[in-house]
Structures are given as C-alpha cells and as structure tokens.
CSV table of C-alpha atoms in Angstrom, one decimal:
chain,number,residue,atom,x,y,z
A,14,MET,CA,33.4,-14.5,15.1
A,15,ILE,CA,32.7,-14.7,18.6
A,16,LYS,CA,30.0,-17.2,20.2
A,17,TYR,CA,28.6,-18.0,23.6
A,18,ASN,CA,27.9,-21.5,24.0
A,19,LYS,CA,24.3,-22.4,23.9
A,20,THR,CA,22.4,-21.8,27.0
A,21,PRO,CA,19.8,-23.8,29.1
A,22,THR,CA,17.7,-21.9,31.4
A,23,ILE,CA,15.2,-23.3,33.7
A,24,ARG,CA,12.4,-20.8,35.0
A,25,THR,CA,11.6,-20.8,38.8
A,26,LEU,CA,7.9,-21.3,39.3
A,27,PRO,CA,5.6,-17.9,40.7
A,28,LYS,CA,5.7,-18.1,44.1
A,29,ASN,CA,1.8,-18.3,44.2
A,30,ILE,CA,1.7,-21.0,41.6
A,31,HIS,CA,-1.8,-23.1,42.0
A,32,PHE,CA,-1.8,-26.4,40.4
A,33,LYS,CA,-4.7,-25.9,37.7
A,34,ASP,CA,-2.5,-22.7,36.5
A,35,LEU,CA,0.7,-24.7,35.6
A,36,TYR,CA,-0.4,-24.9,31.9
A,37,LEU,CA,0.1,-20.9,31.9
A,38,PHE,CA,3.8,-21.1,32.6
A,39,GLU,CA,4.8,-24.7,31.4
A,40,LYS,CA,5.9,-23.9,27.9
A,41,GLU,CA,8.8,-21.7,29.5
A,42,LEU,CA,10.0,-23.6,32.2
A,43,LEU,CA,12.8,-25.0,30.4
A,44,ARG,CA,14.2,-23.1,27.4
A,45,TRP,CA,17.5,-23.5,25.3
A,46,ILE,CA,18.7,-20.1,24.6
A,47,PRO,CA,20.6,-20.1,21.0
A,48,LYS,CA,24.0,-18.7,20.8
A,49,PRO,CA,24.2,-15.1,20.2
A,50,ASN,CA,27.1,-14.0,18.0
A,51,TYR,CA,28.4,-10.9,16.1
A,52,ARG,CA,30.9,-10.1,13.4
A,53,ILE,CA,32.6,-7.5,11.1
A,54,VAL,CA,30.9,-7.1,7.8
A,55,LYS,CA,32.8,-4.5,5.6
A,56,ASN,CA,31.4,-2.3,3.0
A,57,THR,CA,27.8,-1.9,3.7
A,58,ILE,CA,24.9,0.4,2.8
A,59,ILE,CA,22.5,1.3,5.8
A,60,ILE,CA,19.1,3.2,5.0
A,61,ASN,CA,17.1,3.7,7.9
A,62,ASN,CA,16.5,-0.4,9.4
A,63,THR,CA,17.8,-1.9,6.0
A,64,ILE,CA,21.2,-2.9,5.8
A,65,LEU,CA,22.7,-4.5,2.5
A,66,LYS,CA,25.8,-5.4,0.7
A,67,PRO,CA,25.3,-3.8,-2.6
A,68,PHE,CA,27.4,-5.7,-4.9
A,69,PHE,CA,26.0,-9.1,-3.5
A,70,LEU,CA,22.6,-8.0,-3.1
A,71,ARG,CA,22.2,-9.4,0.4
A,72,LEU,CA,20.2,-7.8,3.0
A,73,PHE,CA,20.8,-8.8,6.9
A,74,ILE,CA,17.5,-9.6,7.5
A,75,ARG,CA,17.9,-11.4,11.0
A,76,SER,CA,19.8,-8.7,12.5
A,77,THR,CA,17.1,-6.1,11.3
A,78,PHE,CA,13.9,-7.8,12.1
A,79,PHE,CA,12.5,-8.5,15.5
A,80,GLU,CA,11.0,-11.5,14.3
A,81,SER,CA,11.1,-13.5,10.9
A,82,PRO,CA,9.3,-11.7,8.3
A,83,GLY,CA,7.4,-12.6,5.2
A,84,ILE,CA,8.9,-12.0,2.3
A,85,LYS,CA,6.1,-9.2,1.3
A,86,LYS,CA,7.1,-7.6,4.5
A,87,ILE,CA,11.0,-7.7,3.9
A,88,PHE,CA,10.1,-6.4,0.0
A,89,LYS,CA,7.8,-3.4,1.4
A,90,ASP,CA,10.0,-2.1,4.3
A,91,THR,CA,13.3,-2.4,2.3
A,92,ALA,CA,11.5,-0.7,-0.6
A,93,LYS,CA,10.1,1.9,1.7
A,94,ASP,CA,13.4,2.6,3.2
A,95,LEU,CA,15.3,3.0,-0.4
A,96,VAL,CA,12.7,5.2,-2.0
A,97,ARG,CA,11.7,7.7,0.8
A,98,SER,CA,15.3,8.1,1.8
A,99,LYS,CA,17.3,11.1,0.8
A,100,LYS,CA,19.9,10.2,-1.9
A,101,LYS,CA,22.8,11.6,0.0
A,102,ILE,CA,25.5,9.7,1.1
A,103,SER,CA,27.7,9.9,4.3
A,104,VAL,CA,30.8,7.7,5.1
A,105,ILE,CA,31.0,6.1,8.7
A,106,ASN,CA,34.6,4.3,9.0
A,107,LYS,CA,33.6,2.0,12.3
A,108,ALA,CA,30.0,1.5,13.6
A,109,SER,CA,27.9,-1.3,15.5
A,110,TRP,CA,24.1,-2.5,14.8
A,111,ILE,CA,22.1,-3.3,17.9
A,112,LEU,CA,18.5,-2.5,16.6
A,113,ASP,CA,15.8,-4.0,15.1
A,114,ASN,CA,12.1,-3.1,14.1
A,115,LYS,CA,10.6,-3.2,17.5
A,116,SER,CA,13.5,-0.8,19.1
A,117,PRO,CA,11.6,2.2,19.4
A,118,VAL,CA,9.3,0.4,22.0
A,119,TYR,CA,10.4,0.6,25.8
A,120,PHE,CA,10.6,-3.0,26.9
A,121,HIS,CA,12.0,-4.2,23.5
A,122,PHE,CA,15.0,-1.5,23.5
A,123,ILE,CA,15.9,-2.2,27.0
A,124,CYS,CA,15.7,-6.1,27.0
A,125,ASP,CA,16.7,-6.6,23.5
A,126,THR,CA,18.7,-3.8,22.1
A,127,LEU,CA,20.6,-3.1,25.2
A,128,SER,CA,21.3,-7.0,25.6
A,129,ARG,CA,22.9,-6.8,22.0
A,130,SER,CA,25.1,-4.0,23.4
A,131,MET,CA,26.3,-5.9,26.4
A,132,LEU,CA,27.3,-8.7,23.7
A,133,ILE,CA,29.9,-6.4,22.5
A,134,GLU,CA,30.5,-4.2,25.3
A,135,ASN,CA,34.4,-4.8,25.0
A,136,HIS,CA,34.3,-3.3,21.6
A,137,ILE,CA,31.6,-0.8,21.5
A,138,LYS,CA,33.8,2.1,22.5
A,139,ASN,CA,35.6,1.8,18.9
A,140,TYR,CA,32.4,0.9,17.3
A,141,PRO,CA,29.7,3.7,18.0
A,142,VAL,CA,26.0,2.1,17.6
A,143,LEU,CA,23.7,3.5,14.9
A,144,LEU,CA,20.4,4.9,15.8
A,145,THR,CA,18.0,5.2,13.0
A,146,HIS,CA,16.0,8.0,11.8
A,147,ASP,CA,12.6,6.4,13.6
A,148,LEU,CA,14.4,6.5,17.0
A,149,LYS,CA,15.1,10.3,16.8
A,150,GLY,CA,13.8,12.2,19.8
A,151,LYS,CA,12.9,9.2,21.8
A,152,LYS,CA,14.5,10.6,25.3
A,153,PHE,CA,14.3,7.1,26.8
A,154,ILE,CA,16.9,5.7,24.2
A,155,TYR,CA,19.3,8.5,24.4
A,156,GLU,CA,19.0,8.7,28.2
A,157,PHE,CA,19.8,5.0,28.6
A,158,LEU,CA,22.6,5.1,26.1
A,159,ASP,CA,24.2,7.9,28.2
A,160,TYR,CA,23.7,6.2,31.2
A,161,LEU,CA,25.7,3.0,30.0
A,162,GLU,CA,28.3,5.3,28.4
A,163,ILE,CA,27.5,3.8,25.1
A,164,PRO,CA,28.5,5.9,22.2
A,165,TYR,CA,26.2,6.5,19.4
A,166,ILE,CA,25.7,8.0,15.9
A,167,GLN,CA,22.2,9.7,15.4
A,168,MET,CA,21.6,8.8,11.8
A,169,GLU,CA,19.3,11.1,9.5
A,170,ASN,CA,16.7,9.8,6.7
A,171,GLN,CA,19.7,9.3,3.9
A,172,TYR,CA,22.0,6.5,3.1
A,173,TYR,CA,25.0,5.8,4.9
A,174,TYR,CA,28.1,3.7,3.7
A,175,ILE,CA,29.9,1.9,6.6
A,176,LYS,CA,33.2,0.6,6.0
A,177,GLU,CA,33.3,-1.6,8.8
A,178,LEU,CA,30.1,-2.7,10.6
A,179,LEU,CA,30.2,-4.7,13.9
A,180,LEU,CA,26.9,-6.6,13.4
A,181,THR,CA,25.0,-8.4,16.2
A,182,ASN,CA,22.4,-10.8,16.0
A,183,HIS,CA,19.5,-11.3,18.6
A,184,THR,CA,20.5,-12.7,21.8
A,185,ALA,CA,17.3,-14.7,22.6
A,186,PRO,CA,13.9,-15.5,21.0
A,187,SER,CA,11.1,-13.5,21.3
A,188,GLY,CA,9.9,-12.9,25.0
A,189,ASN,CA,13.1,-14.7,26.2
A,190,TYR,CA,16.8,-13.6,27.6
A,191,ASN,CA,20.2,-14.8,27.2
A,192,PRO,CA,20.6,-14.8,31.1
A,193,HIS,CA,24.3,-14.0,31.3
A,194,LEU,CA,23.5,-10.7,28.9
A,195,ILE,CA,20.3,-9.8,30.7
A,196,ARG,CA,21.9,-10.3,34.4
A,197,LYS,CA,25.1,-8.6,33.2
A,198,LEU,CA,22.7,-5.5,31.7
A,199,SER,CA,20.8,-5.5,35.3
A,200,SER,CA,23.8,-5.3,37.3
A,201,ARG,CA,24.6,-1.8,35.8
A,202,PHE,CA,21.6,-0.5,37.4
A,203,THR,CA,21.5,-2.2,40.6
A,204,HIS,CA,24.0,-2.5,43.7
A,205,PRO,CA,25.2,-6.1,44.6
A,206,LEU,CA,25.2,-5.3,48.3
A,207,ALA,CA,21.6,-3.6,48.5
A,208,ASP,CA,20.5,-3.6,51.8
A,209,LEU,CA,17.1,-5.4,52.1
A,210,ASP,CA,15.9,-4.0,55.3
A,211,THR,CA,15.6,-0.5,53.2
A,212,GLN,CA,13.6,-2.3,50.6
A,213,LYS,CA,10.0,-1.3,52.1
A,214,ARG,CA,8.3,0.5,48.9
A,215,ARG,CA,5.3,-1.0,47.4
A,216,ILE,CA,5.2,0.6,43.9
A,217,TRP,CA,2.1,0.4,41.6
A,218,ILE,CA,2.7,1.2,37.8
A,219,ASP,CA,0.4,3.7,36.7
A,220,ARG,CA,-1.1,3.4,33.2
A,221,LYS,CA,-3.6,5.8,33.3
A,222,ASN,CA,-4.4,7.1,29.9
A,223,GLU,CA,-2.3,4.4,28.4
A,224,ARG,CA,-3.1,1.2,26.4
A,225,ARG,CA,-5.2,-1.4,28.5
A,226,ASP,CA,-6.4,1.3,31.0
A,227,ILE,CA,-8.3,0.1,34.1
A,228,LYS,CA,-12.0,0.0,33.6
A,229,ASN,CA,-12.8,0.1,37.4
A,230,TRP,CA,-10.0,2.1,38.7
A,231,ASP,CA,-11.4,4.0,41.3
A,232,GLU,CA,-12.1,0.7,43.1
A,233,VAL,CA,-8.5,-0.7,42.5
A,234,LEU,CA,-7.0,2.5,43.5
A,235,GLU,CA,-9.1,2.3,46.9
A,236,LYS,CA,-7.5,-1.2,47.4
A,237,LEU,CA,-4.1,-0.1,46.6
A,238,LYS,CA,-4.0,2.6,49.1
A,239,GLN,CA,-5.5,0.3,51.6
A,240,PHE,CA,-2.3,-1.9,51.3
A,241,ASN,CA,0.3,1.1,51.0
A,242,PHE,CA,0.8,0.8,47.1
A,243,GLU,CA,2.4,4.1,45.8
A,244,ILE,CA,1.2,5.1,42.1
A,245,ILE,CA,4.3,5.8,40.0
A,246,ASN,CA,4.3,6.9,36.3
A,247,PHE,CA,7.8,5.9,35.2
A,248,LYS,CA,7.4,8.3,32.5
A,249,ASP,CA,7.8,11.0,34.9
A,250,TYR,CA,11.1,9.9,36.4
A,251,SER,CA,14.8,10.4,34.9
A,252,ILE,CA,16.8,6.9,34.7
A,253,TYR,CA,18.8,8.1,37.9
A,254,GLU,CA,15.4,8.6,39.6
A,255,LYS,CA,13.9,5.2,38.4
A,256,LYS,CA,17.2,3.7,39.8
A,257,LYS,CA,17.0,5.3,43.2
A,258,LEU,CA,13.2,4.4,43.2
A,259,MET,CA,13.6,0.8,42.7
A,260,ALA,CA,16.6,0.4,44.9
A,261,ASP,CA,14.1,1.1,47.8
A,262,THR,CA,10.9,-1.3,46.3
A,263,GLU,CA,10.0,-4.5,47.8
A,264,PHE,CA,7.1,-5.3,45.6
A,265,LEU,CA,6.7,-3.5,42.0
A,266,MET,CA,3.2,-4.5,40.5
A,267,GLY,CA,1.2,-3.7,37.4
A,268,VAL,CA,-0.7,-4.7,34.3
A,269,PHE,CA,1.4,-6.3,31.9
A,270,GLY,CA,3.3,-4.0,29.8
A,271,SER,CA,6.4,-2.0,29.3
A,272,GLY,CA,6.2,-0.4,32.8
A,273,LEU,CA,7.1,-3.7,34.1
A,274,THR,CA,10.3,-3.7,32.4
A,275,ASN,CA,11.7,-1.4,35.3
A,276,MET,CA,12.0,-4.7,37.2
A,277,ILE,CA,15.4,-4.7,35.7
A,278,MET,CA,16.5,-2.2,38.2
A,279,LEU,CA,15.0,-4.0,41.2
A,280,PRO,CA,17.7,-5.7,43.7
A,281,LYS,CA,17.8,-9.2,44.2
A,282,ASN,CA,15.0,-10.5,46.1
A,283,ALA,CA,12.4,-7.5,45.4
A,284,ASN,CA,9.2,-9.1,44.2
A,285,VAL,CA,7.5,-8.7,41.0
A,286,ILE,CA,3.6,-8.9,40.7
A,287,GLU,CA,1.8,-9.0,37.3
A,288,LEU,CA,-1.5,-8.9,36.3
A,289,ARG,CA,-2.0,-11.0,33.6
A,290,ASN,CA,-4.5,-11.8,30.9
A,291,ARG,CA,-6.7,-14.6,32.1
A,292,ASP,CA,-5.9,-17.8,30.5
A,293,ASP,CA,-3.1,-16.4,28.5
A,294,SER,CA,-0.3,-19.3,28.3
A,295,HIS,CA,1.7,-17.4,25.4
A,296,ASN,CA,2.9,-14.0,26.9
A,297,ASN,CA,5.4,-14.9,29.7
A,298,ALA,CA,7.5,-12.2,28.7
A,299,PHE,CA,7.7,-10.8,32.3
A,300,PHE,CA,7.5,-13.8,34.3
A,301,SER,CA,10.7,-15.3,32.3
A,302,LEU,CA,12.5,-11.9,33.0
A,303,ALA,CA,11.6,-11.9,36.4
A,304,SER,CA,13.0,-15.5,36.7
A,305,GLU,CA,16.4,-14.7,35.0
A,306,LEU,CA,16.8,-11.6,37.2
A,307,ARG,CA,16.0,-14.0,40.2
A,308,LEU,CA,13.3,-12.0,41.4
A,309,PRO,CA,10.4,-13.7,43.2
A,310,TYR,CA,7.4,-13.2,41.1
A,311,HIS,CA,3.8,-13.7,41.7
A,312,TYR,CA,0.6,-13.5,39.2
A,313,PHE,CA,-3.1,-12.4,39.3
A,314,GLU,CA,-5.3,-12.6,36.4
A,315,VAL,CA,-7.7,-10.2,34.9
A,316,ASP,CA,-10.0,-9.9,32.4
A,317,ILE,CA,-9.8,-7.8,28.9
A,318,VAL,CA,-12.8,-6.0,27.8
A,319,GLY,CA,-12.4,-5.6,24.0
A,320,HIS,CA,-9.0,-5.8,21.9
A,321,ILE,CA,-6.0,-7.6,24.0
A,322,THR,CA,-3.9,-4.4,22.9
A,323,HIS,CA,-6.2,-1.6,23.1
A,324,GLY,CA,-9.1,-2.8,25.5
A,325,GLU,CA,-9.9,-2.2,29.2
A,326,VAL,CA,-8.5,-4.3,32.2
A,327,LEU,CA,-11.2,-5.7,34.3
A,328,ILE,CA,-10.1,-6.4,37.7
A,329,ASP,CA,-12.3,-8.5,40.2
A,330,ILE,CA,-12.2,-6.5,43.6
A,331,CYS,CA,-13.0,-9.3,45.9
A,332,LYS,CA,-10.5,-11.7,44.5
A,333,PHE,CA,-7.9,-8.6,44.3
A,334,GLU,CA,-8.3,-7.9,47.9
A,335,ASN,CA,-7.9,-11.5,48.7
A,336,PHE,CA,-4.8,-12.0,46.3
A,337,LEU,CA,-3.2,-9.0,48.4
A,338,ILE,CA,-4.0,-10.3,51.8
A,339,SER,CA,-2.5,-13.7,50.8
A,340,ILE,CA,0.8,-11.7,50.4
A,341,PHE,CA,0.6,-8.8,52.9
A,342,GLY,CA,-1.8,-10.0,55.5
A,343,GLU,CA,-4.9,-8.0,56.5
A,344,SER,CA,-4.4,-4.3,55.4
A,345,PHE,CA,-3.8,-1.6,57.7
C-alpha cells in the first residue's frame, strides 16, 4: 500500500473579506487532509457501484460511497445492484476503481474522481478505470478521460469478475481537496508560463434553465454587460474550448454550482467570484478549491427563494453594482 503523508492546508481568506463575515469561512481556514491510499485487491466481483469479495462477504463501502452511508442505504443500494443486473459474468484481468455514487455529477467527477486518478497515475496505463453503467452516455466523462489519456472500460449492467483491482480511497473529505493532487490535476489544463497580460476576459457562468435560476435575471444581465462580462454556458463548449477560454480569463464569476468547477483550468492569479447563499457557513467547496489552486477569491451573498437546491436566486441589484464597482471601478 502506498500513502502520502497527512497534509495540513491553510486557506487564504477572500480578497474582499469583511470582519463580520469571518464566521462564513472560519471552519475551513485550517484543514488536515487525511492520507489518500490505494491498494491491490484480488478476485473481486463488481456489479455497478457494488464491489465485494464473495467468499469473505466483504463490501468496499469507503471506496464506493461519497460519504459514510447508513446501513439501510448500504443494504438498499447493494440489493438493487445485485437484483437488477443481468446475471452474465465477464472477466477482467486488471482494472482500477476511482468512482463513487456522486461521480455522475460534473463537480464531483472532476474534483473527486479525477483526483483519485492522479493518485495512481503511474499505474493507470496498466489498470484502466472502470466506468459503471450509470455513467454510460455522459459525454463530459469520456471527454475528460480521453483528454487526460486515461484508459477506461465501460461496464454494462451485469456482473464483472476482476482478477486484480487497483482500489483507491477518497483523497479528501467532502468539499475539501488534497492540495498536491488537485494542483497536479489543474496543471494538466493550464500552462505554467501563461501570459497574465492576455488575461482580460470576464466570464459569467450562465445557469439559465438550470437549478437555482436567477429570479431577476434581466436586471443582473444589464449590470454584467455594463462591466464587460461575457455570458458563457460551459455546456456548449468542448474541453479544448474551455481550456482556451479559461487561459484568457481574468475573472470567472457565477452562482455557487458545478459551473465554478471550471476554475480548475484558470491560470494562476486569475480571479474567482462566487455568488453564495447568504449566511451559509457550511458550503465552502468553491472557496476551498480556489484557495488550493492559489486563485484570488471574492464572494457576494445572494438570497435563495424556495429550496436551496431547486429555488431561485434573488440578487440585490444595488448591492451587486456596488460590489462590482469595488472590484472594477465605475463601469464604462
């Protein structure tokens, strides 16, 4: 078994931090990231997201669930995989496992799943990663793996017998990152000698018709145009187009959500602006990510009308304009 040392990470405060807002970030300012590890496990059976050693009745829960699940969920998900899969068995000699039940989500796939691939990058050519049936057809997943030249095996809804499985654990707790691995991953998308003079673009991450749509969008759009922001829906861009776009970007701004994950392609010293839920001291994934990537981070608080996941975002236009002026000066 190979292990990295336990890693302390100290987060950099937001550029526009106010003393009254310290409570929003204080829990994340110092974190100890546990040792990520991997090992070889022989003679396993994999059915979708379930990994087990049948003769020992052992399940590898820590590798397949994003967070610690309850017994009821473990039993339910395992039973579902066992019952609903075809009883056909295919044999694979060598493979690696970097997935969990959150891997279909853009943010989690990039920051969690691909970080695990960095952990075993020296071995991954000989151990192609397994993709579960529920990832089938997810274009962005294939695109990232192809870009990083990570070999993979797309599994079907059936049983697989793996003679030798390179099994990884999570590289950091939820909403956190192993600094070494996340920076290594980011370096695959950025150029170390990027010319800061060319970074002039200001990008607003478009979430129209997505979760947490903006209630007063017309007013917000007017202000964004005043401050020369381009409205970009990253779903319309290939990974190579995203990479080129981010290389020229000085400010990336958007409402908290998966679109901000694209900061992983920003060159050093580019700025991240997160519009975050008011008084939320729990969800700091993007603040922490910006800090680990050494990107200056700014925040602006918004109100959610309705449910935190599916509600609408309401932005105070006067405060938003003053916030933009504080960063860019008067609009022109």
